Amino acid sequence: MFSTRRLLQFLWRDLKQDSPPSVYEWQVLPFGTTCSSCCATFALQKHVLDHNQPEEDVRVALQGSFYVDNCLQSLTSREAAMALEDKLQHLLAEGGFDLRQWASNDSSIINHQPTNVEVSFIASRSRVAPKKQRSIPRPRLTEIQELTGSATWRYVPSGDNPADDITRGLALQDLCDGSRWTHGRAFLKLPPDEWSEQPCSPHNEPESEMRRPAVAVLTTSVSSLPDPQQHQTLYDYLEATARQLHGAADPATPMTADAYAVAELEALQQAQRDSFPEITKLKASKPVAKSSRLMSLAPERDEATGLARVGGRLCRSSDLTSDAIHLIVLNPQHPLTRLIIQDYDDKLHHPGPERVFAGIRRRYWVLRGREAVRRYQRKCAECRKWRGRPDPPKMADLPPTRQRIFKPAFYSTGVDCFGPYIIRVGRRNEKRWGILFKCMTTRAVHVDLLTSIDTDVFLMTLRHFIARRGRPHELLCDQGTHFRGGERELQKFFTALQPELQDSQPTDQIRLQPSGITTFQRLLGERDSLLFNYF
């Protein structure tokens, strides 16, 4: 039969690096391997099956109430529990199984256990016996004293206390097996009624320990006004503040102008108290610190409103109001300042930041005001919409005549005429017209002069163009829809010219396409400068 002992081997050399390790082998199955729980359950069930006719209650308890090595059983009476306890111990003892660590809700069942069972402290780590000694907290010590009576505690003389052996410098051999430090005093194994008793002195409660009280004080400012961050506009916030101060919970109750003025004053006072601790010094008529943000503004307190305002040299001005002379100081990071900037931006229909900043400066002095206005307008949807750059329109697809990539110049040619121009020949004035041939692919331009607008002159000019540039595959003309001024004579010329051009197409092999084209507008706009240089 195959033995599994060779699967449970390990190496050990007792921290001696210069010696080869020794091979150790488990003679019994240790509890800790992956198969330990399965093997223990199999051995327990096999022992029950091999036993000669076990009683019904014992067999049911062993087969249905055991989980590995733990048994959980509920019985109807105390006598039945004691009987089952004796049967289980007797049956399992035959197979080498000793049941330990009994627990029950009836103390008589625990007392029914044999008296030869000993419990000793072997070793402990981590939380049970930490390396560092910790004092018992006072609340936990008080709880222990409340849950236990004075008769539960027993006195051990100092000479019999084994805990002192480790602190008195005993040798290691004195602390080995058999010492009282390992197993405790011998009288602890005797019944409690055989322990030596020593009369205890009356227990007196110690006086309360006098300790210096430690007080932690947290000061928070409690505001009775609504939170500005919970409102979208300045009007909504002032309305909520006015109703809270007035006590009008019904939204249908109208608020007066005086109520809104009082609400605005309270909101500004609260904003300054939240942002500037210098308000306390100004209220006490003391100068602000040199490191304060308000030092450069020469702040002063308005006794009528209780607001901190900007000082200055405009006190004698009769053309300005008191709010314009002494501006109200505001913090740019406060939520109320954001609502004020939003209100001015909406009223001015989302102009530039300088316009909004100028409007705010008529009454308020916002620290780093321009930056605060720009920061708000960068997040404003309307401002971003008005300042957004329009997307360029998508251009139409290029016609085939513009995509003659592997063809020579003037393969697809557009033609257009312009004029007339009055020139002086000798002593008389004559008319001259210009004709423009343009390559639709390369944008090359050929300009020629027409002495008249008859058919012969146009055909002669076309042959002249073919001799210089080559025969085009197709000619495109707008039939006079883009001539300057819409001269009637030029339209008649192209109308009369159309049939003769059609007659010459089979001979010259030129396709005439009278489709609308709009590529001559820029060139026609420059014709004056071209003709001036030409003549």
PDB file of C-alpha atoms in Angstrom, residues 152-354:
ATOM      1  CA  THR A 152     -14.747  36.016  42.556  1.00  0.00           C
ATOM      2  CA  TRP A 153     -11.297  37.493  43.089  1.00  0.00           C
ATOM      3  CA  ARG A 154      -8.776  35.459  45.110  1.00  0.00           C
ATOM      4  CA  TYR A 155      -5.565  36.606  46.704  1.00  0.00           C
ATOM      5  CA  VAL A 156      -2.211  34.997  45.835  1.00  0.00           C
ATOM      6  CA  PRO A 157       0.740  35.820  48.112  1.00  0.00           C
ATOM      7  CA  SER A 158       3.717  37.437  46.487  1.00  0.00           C
ATOM      8  CA  GLY A 159       5.892  34.434  47.280  1.00  0.00           C
ATOM      9  CA  ASP A 160       3.533  32.100  45.389  1.00  0.00           C
ATOM     10  CA  ASN A 161       3.086  34.367  42.356  1.00  0.00           C
ATOM     11  CA  PRO A 162       4.752  32.595  39.373  1.00  0.00           C
ATOM     12  CA  ALA A 163       4.591  35.729  37.225  1.00  0.00           C
ATOM     13  CA  ASP A 164       7.471  37.215  39.217  1.00  0.00           C
ATOM     14  CA  ASP A 165       9.874  34.410  38.231  1.00  0.00           C
ATOM     15  CA  ILE A 166      10.504  35.838  34.775  1.00  0.00           C
ATOM     16  CA  THR A 167      11.304  39.280  36.195  1.00  0.00           C
ATOM     17  CA  ARG A 168      13.747  38.105  38.891  1.00  0.00           C
ATOM     18  CA  GLY A 169      16.469  36.882  36.558  1.00  0.00           C
ATOM     19  CA  LEU A 170      16.048  33.100  36.899  1.00  0.00           C
ATOM     20  CA  ALA A 171      18.133  30.831  34.735  1.00  0.00           C
ATOM     21  CA  LEU A 172      16.651  29.168  31.675  1.00  0.00           C
ATOM     22  CA  GLN A 173      16.821  25.699  33.201  1.00  0.00           C
ATOM     23  CA  ASP A 174      14.773  26.942  36.142  1.00  0.00           C
ATOM     24  CA  LEU A 175      11.998  27.978  33.759  1.00  0.00           C
ATOM     25  CA  CYS A 176      11.830  24.694  31.851  1.00  0.00           C
ATOM     26  CA  ASP A 177       9.131  22.055  32.099  1.00  0.00           C
ATOM     27  CA  GLY A 178       8.068  21.328  35.626  1.00  0.00           C
ATOM     28  CA  SER A 179       8.524  24.843  36.969  1.00  0.00           C
ATOM     29  CA  ARG A 180       5.710  26.837  38.452  1.00  0.00           C
ATOM     30  CA  TRP A 181       6.195  29.531  35.830  1.00  0.00           C
ATOM     31  CA  THR A 182       5.230  27.021  33.126  1.00  0.00           C
ATOM     32  CA  HIS A 183       2.444  25.094  34.917  1.00  0.00           C
ATOM     33  CA  GLY A 184       1.383  27.488  37.638  1.00  0.00           C
ATOM     34  CA  ARG A 185       1.041  26.756  41.353  1.00  0.00           C
ATOM     35  CA  ALA A 186       0.030  23.260  42.400  1.00  0.00           C
ATOM     36  CA  PHE A 187      -2.944  24.385  44.480  1.00  0.00           C
ATOM     37  CA  LEU A 188      -4.667  25.728  41.352  1.00  0.00           C
ATOM     38  CA  LYS A 189      -5.298  22.129  40.249  1.00  0.00           C
ATOM     39  CA  LEU A 190      -7.211  21.395  43.456  1.00  0.00           C
ATOM     40  CA  PRO A 191     -10.909  22.148  43.899  1.00  0.00           C
ATOM     41  CA  PRO A 192     -11.601  25.779  44.858  1.00  0.00           C
ATOM     42  CA  ASP A 193     -12.871  24.785  48.299  1.00  0.00           C
ATOM     43  CA  GLU A 194      -9.405  23.384  49.138  1.00  0.00           C
ATOM     44  CA  TRP A 195      -7.609  26.625  48.325  1.00  0.00           C
ATOM     45  CA  SER A 196      -6.167  28.532  51.239  1.00  0.00           C
ATOM     46  CA  GLU A 197      -8.235  31.506  52.266  1.00  0.00           C
ATOM     47  CA  GLN A 198      -6.905  34.726  53.667  1.00  0.00           C
ATOM     48  CA  PRO A 199      -9.149  37.318  55.232  1.00  0.00           C
ATOM     49  CA  CYS A 200      -9.425  40.416  53.105  1.00  0.00           C
ATOM     50  CA  SER A 201      -9.569  43.910  54.438  1.00  0.00           C
ATOM     51  CA  PRO A 202     -12.731  45.897  53.807  1.00  0.00           C
ATOM     52  CA  HIS A 203     -12.790  47.181  50.271  1.00  0.00           C
ATOM     53  CA  ASN A 204     -12.793  50.928  50.175  1.00  0.00           C
ATOM     54  CA  GLU A 205     -13.415  52.821  47.022  1.00  0.00           C
ATOM     55  CA  PRO A 206     -10.455  55.065  46.238  1.00  0.00           C
ATOM     56  CA  GLU A 207     -11.030  58.708  46.025  1.00  0.00           C
ATOM     57  CA  SER A 208     -11.441  60.177  42.615  1.00  0.00           C
ATOM     58  CA  GLU A 209      -8.170  60.974  40.956  1.00  0.00           C
ATOM     59  CA  MET A 210      -7.595  64.675  40.532  1.00  0.00           C
ATOM     60  CA  ARG A 211      -6.677  65.369  36.972  1.00  0.00           C
ATOM     61  CA  ARG A 212      -6.307  68.564  35.083  1.00  0.00           C
ATOM     62  CA  PRO A 213      -9.285  68.865  32.773  1.00  0.00           C
ATOM     63  CA  ALA A 214      -8.588  69.049  29.053  1.00  0.00           C
ATOM     64  CA  VAL A 215     -11.132  71.143  27.203  1.00  0.00           C
ATOM     65  CA  ALA A 216     -11.391  71.292  23.414  1.00  0.00           C
ATOM     66  CA  VAL A 217     -13.415  74.216  22.108  1.00  0.00           C
ATOM     67  CA  LEU A 218     -14.573  74.414  18.509  1.00  0.00           C
ATOM     68  CA  THR A 219     -15.960  77.734  17.399  1.00  0.00           C
ATOM     69  CA  THR A 220     -18.171  77.817  14.342  1.00  0.00           C
ATOM     70  CA  SER A 221     -20.025  80.760  12.952  1.00  0.00           C
ATOM     71  CA  VAL A 222     -23.711  79.993  12.704  1.00  0.00           C
ATOM     72  CA  SER A 223     -25.344  82.032   9.975  1.00  0.00           C
ATOM     73  CA  SER A 224     -29.066  82.573   9.964  1.00  0.00           C
ATOM     74  CA  LEU A 225     -29.074  83.529   6.273  1.00  0.00           C
ATOM     75  CA  PRO A 226     -29.550  81.134   3.349  1.00  0.00           C
ATOM     76  CA  ASP A 227     -26.549  79.647   1.611  1.00  0.00           C
ATOM     77  CA  PRO A 228     -25.661  81.607  -1.576  1.00  0.00           C
ATOM     78  CA  GLN A 229     -24.409  78.431  -3.221  1.00  0.00           C
ATOM     79  CA  GLN A 230     -27.943  76.994  -3.181  1.00  0.00           C
ATOM     80  CA  HIS A 231     -29.353  79.758  -5.420  1.00  0.00           C
ATOM     81  CA  GLN A 232     -28.904  80.359  -9.127  1.00  0.00           C
ATOM     82  CA  THR A 233     -29.369  84.135  -9.318  1.00  0.00           C
ATOM     83  CA  LEU A 234     -28.888  87.138  -7.065  1.00  0.00           C
ATOM     84  CA  TYR A 235     -32.613  87.902  -7.147  1.00  0.00           C
ATOM     85  CA  ASP A 236     -33.509  84.411  -5.876  1.00  0.00           C
ATOM     86  CA  TYR A 237     -30.979  84.686  -3.073  1.00  0.00           C
ATOM     87  CA  LEU A 238     -32.179  88.132  -1.968  1.00  0.00           C
ATOM     88  CA  GLU A 239     -35.789  86.976  -2.109  1.00  0.00           C
ATOM     89  CA  ALA A 240     -35.024  83.947   0.064  1.00  0.00           C
ATOM     90  CA  THR A 241     -33.080  86.142   2.490  1.00  0.00           C
ATOM     91  CA  ALA A 242     -35.883  88.696   2.655  1.00  0.00           C
ATOM     92  CA  ARG A 243     -38.498  86.020   3.349  1.00  0.00           C
ATOM     93  CA  GLN A 244     -36.361  84.436   6.039  1.00  0.00           C
ATOM     94  CA  LEU A 245     -35.747  87.763   7.760  1.00  0.00           C
ATOM     95  CA  HIS A 246     -39.368  88.823   7.346  1.00  0.00           C
ATOM     96  CA  GLY A 247     -40.749  85.421   8.338  1.00  0.00           C
ATOM     97  CA  ALA A 248     -43.001  85.126   5.287  1.00  0.00           C
ATOM     98  CA  ALA A 249     -43.068  81.456   4.330  1.00  0.00           C
ATOM     99  CA  ASP A 250     -45.845  81.836   1.759  1.00  0.00           C
ATOM    100  CA  PRO A 251     -44.308  82.453  -1.706  1.00  0.00           C
ATOM    101  CA  ALA A 252     -47.442  84.353  -2.707  1.00  0.00           C
ATOM    102  CA  THR A 253     -46.743  87.054  -0.123  1.00  0.00           C
ATOM    103  CA  PRO A 254     -45.116  89.988  -1.975  1.00  0.00           C
ATOM    104  CA  MET A 255     -41.932  91.516  -0.595  1.00  0.00           C
ATOM    105  CA  THR A 256     -41.474  95.270  -0.449  1.00  0.00           C
ATOM    106  CA  ALA A 257     -38.494  97.233  -1.715  1.00  0.00           C
ATOM    107  CA  ASP A 258     -37.421  97.973   1.856  1.00  0.00           C
ATOM    108  CA  ALA A 259     -37.388  94.247   2.625  1.00  0.00           C
ATOM    109  CA  TYR A 260     -35.093  93.617  -0.344  1.00  0.00           C
ATOM    110  CA  ALA A 261     -32.791  96.473   0.737  1.00  0.00           C
ATOM    111  CA  VAL A 262     -32.517  95.038   4.250  1.00  0.00           C
ATOM    112  CA  ALA A 263     -31.867  91.566   2.827  1.00  0.00           C
ATOM    113  CA  GLU A 264     -29.105  92.908   0.565  1.00  0.00           C
ATOM    114  CA  LEU A 265     -27.471  94.726   3.477  1.00  0.00           C
ATOM    115  CA  GLU A 266     -27.565  91.594   5.654  1.00  0.00           C
ATOM    116  CA  ALA A 267     -26.119  89.488   2.842  1.00  0.00           C
ATOM    117  CA  LEU A 268     -23.232  91.908   2.277  1.00  0.00           C
ATOM    118  CA  GLN A 269     -22.473  92.065   5.998  1.00  0.00           C
ATOM    119  CA  GLN A 270     -22.436  88.274   6.213  1.00  0.00           C
ATOM    120  CA  ALA A 271     -20.150  88.021   3.171  1.00  0.00           C
ATOM    121  CA  GLN A 272     -17.646  90.447   4.712  1.00  0.00           C
ATOM    122  CA  ARG A 273     -17.715  88.628   8.063  1.00  0.00           C
ATOM    123  CA  ASP A 274     -16.992  85.341   6.294  1.00  0.00           C
ATOM    124  CA  SER A 275     -14.137  86.748   4.209  1.00  0.00           C
ATOM    125  CA  PHE A 276     -12.377  89.462   6.192  1.00  0.00           C
ATOM    126  CA  PRO A 277     -11.385  89.041   9.855  1.00  0.00           C
ATOM    127  CA  GLU A 278     -10.317  92.690   9.759  1.00  0.00           C
ATOM    128  CA  ILE A 279     -13.966  93.666  10.288  1.00  0.00           C
ATOM    129  CA  THR A 280     -13.477  93.215  14.041  1.00  0.00           C
ATOM    130  CA  LYS A 281     -10.580  95.684  14.122  1.00  0.00           C
ATOM    131  CA  LEU A 282     -12.449  98.201  12.001  1.00  0.00           C
ATOM    132  CA  LYS A 283     -15.420  97.927  14.333  1.00  0.00           C
ATOM    133  CA  ALA A 284     -13.127  98.670  17.268  1.00  0.00           C
ATOM    134  CA  SER A 285     -11.607 101.645  15.360  1.00  0.00           C
ATOM    135  CA  LYS A 286      -8.227  99.916  15.113  1.00  0.00           C
ATOM    136  CA  PRO A 287      -5.959  99.910  12.052  1.00  0.00           C
ATOM    137  CA  VAL A 288      -5.663  96.727  10.041  1.00  0.00           C
ATOM    138  CA  ALA A 289      -2.437  94.748   9.916  1.00  0.00           C
ATOM    139  CA  LYS A 290       0.183  95.619   7.323  1.00  0.00           C
ATOM    140  CA  SER A 291      -0.031  92.100   5.902  1.00  0.00           C
ATOM    141  CA  SER A 292      -3.773  92.397   5.314  1.00  0.00           C
ATOM    142  CA  ARG A 293      -5.237  92.396   1.815  1.00  0.00           C
ATOM    143  CA  LEU A 294      -7.197  95.528   2.682  1.00  0.00           C
ATOM    144  CA  MET A 295      -4.169  97.566   3.717  1.00  0.00           C
ATOM    145  CA  SER A 296      -3.709  99.198   0.299  1.00  0.00           C
ATOM    146  CA  LEU A 297      -7.388 100.213   0.143  1.00  0.00           C
ATOM    147  CA  ALA A 298      -7.332 102.377   3.294  1.00  0.00           C
ATOM    148  CA  PRO A 299     -10.498 100.631   4.531  1.00  0.00           C
ATOM    149  CA  GLU A 300     -12.999 102.316   6.757  1.00  0.00           C
ATOM    150  CA  ARG A 301     -16.195 101.160   8.392  1.00  0.00           C
ATOM    151  CA  ASP A 302     -19.527 102.696   7.492  1.00  0.00           C
ATOM    152  CA  GLU A 303     -21.265 103.348  10.785  1.00  0.00           C
ATOM    153  CA  ALA A 304     -24.692 103.521   9.148  1.00  0.00           C
ATOM    154  CA  THR A 305     -24.548 100.155   7.389  1.00  0.00           C
ATOM    155  CA  GLY A 306     -21.717  98.378   9.213  1.00  0.00           C
ATOM    156  CA  LEU A 307     -19.933  97.588   5.934  1.00  0.00           C
ATOM    157  CA  ALA A 308     -16.234  97.872   5.196  1.00  0.00           C
ATOM    158  CA  ARG A 309     -15.672 100.349   2.383  1.00  0.00           C
ATOM    159  CA  VAL A 310     -12.745 101.668   0.379  1.00  0.00           C
ATOM    160  CA  GLY A 311     -11.275 104.970   1.496  1.00  0.00           C
ATOM    161  CA  GLY A 312     -10.065 107.664  -0.863  1.00  0.00           C
ATOM    162  CA  ARG A 313      -9.954 111.380  -1.648  1.00  0.00           C
ATOM    163  CA  LEU A 314     -13.357 111.796  -3.293  1.00  0.00           C
ATOM    164  CA  CYS A 315     -15.239 112.673  -0.133  1.00  0.00           C
ATOM    165  CA  ARG A 316     -15.914 116.262  -1.287  1.00  0.00           C
ATOM    166  CA  SER A 317     -17.279 115.266  -4.687  1.00  0.00           C
ATOM    167  CA  SER A 318     -20.863 116.405  -5.148  1.00  0.00           C
ATOM    168  CA  ASP A 319     -21.419 114.625  -8.471  1.00  0.00           C
ATOM    169  CA  LEU A 320     -20.912 111.089  -7.151  1.00  0.00           C
ATOM    170  CA  THR A 321     -23.098 109.066  -4.833  1.00  0.00           C
ATOM    171  CA  SER A 322     -21.845 107.743  -1.529  1.00  0.00           C
ATOM    172  CA  ASP A 323     -21.684 104.193  -2.917  1.00  0.00           C
ATOM    173  CA  ALA A 324     -19.511 105.376  -5.819  1.00  0.00           C
ATOM    174  CA  ILE A 325     -17.155 107.325  -3.523  1.00  0.00           C
ATOM    175  CA  HIS A 326     -16.680 104.562  -0.953  1.00  0.00           C
ATOM    176  CA  LEU A 327     -17.026 101.195  -2.671  1.00  0.00           C
ATOM    177  CA  ILE A 328     -18.072  98.066  -0.794  1.00  0.00           C
ATOM    178  CA  VAL A 329     -15.185  95.594  -0.455  1.00  0.00           C
ATOM    179  CA  LEU A 330     -15.907  92.007  -1.528  1.00  0.00           C
ATOM    180  CA  ASN A 331     -13.915  88.802  -1.659  1.00  0.00           C
ATOM    181  CA  PRO A 332     -13.697  87.324  -5.190  1.00  0.00           C
ATOM    182  CA  GLN A 333     -13.979  83.761  -3.838  1.00  0.00           C
ATOM    183  CA  HIS A 334     -17.222  84.308  -1.931  1.00  0.00           C
ATOM    184  CA  PRO A 335     -20.416  82.836  -3.473  1.00  0.00           C
ATOM    185  CA  LEU A 336     -22.228  86.171  -3.118  1.00  0.00           C
ATOM    186  CA  THR A 337     -19.589  87.831  -5.325  1.00  0.00           C
ATOM    187  CA  ARG A 338     -20.248  85.260  -8.017  1.00  0.00           C
ATOM    188  CA  LEU A 339     -23.972  86.052  -7.913  1.00  0.00           C
ATOM    189  CA  ILE A 340     -23.242  89.784  -8.202  1.00  0.00           C
ATOM    190  CA  ILE A 341     -20.959  89.253 -11.220  1.00  0.00           C
ATOM    191  CA  GLN A 342     -23.596  87.035 -12.806  1.00  0.00           C
ATOM    192  CA  ASP A 343     -26.278  89.681 -12.239  1.00  0.00           C
ATOM    193  CA  TYR A 344     -24.220  92.438 -13.903  1.00  0.00           C
ATOM    194  CA  ASP A 345     -23.264  90.135 -16.770  1.00  0.00           C
ATOM    195  CA  ASP A 346     -26.925  89.279 -17.456  1.00  0.00           C
ATOM    196  CA  LYS A 347     -28.112  92.881 -17.223  1.00  0.00           C
ATOM    197  CA  LEU A 348     -25.428  94.077 -19.649  1.00  0.00           C
ATOM    198  CA  HIS A 349     -26.235  91.230 -22.087  1.00  0.00           C
ATOM    199  CA  HIS A 350     -22.904  89.427 -21.762  1.00  0.00           C
ATOM    200  CA  PRO A 351     -20.398  92.041 -22.969  1.00  0.00           C
ATOM    201  CA  GLY A 352     -16.652  91.863 -22.577  1.00  0.00           C
ATOM    202  CA  PRO A 353     -14.984  91.514 -19.167  1.00  0.00           C
ATOM    203  CA  GLU A 354     -13.945  95.175 -19.058  1.00  0.00           C
TER     204      GLU A 354
END
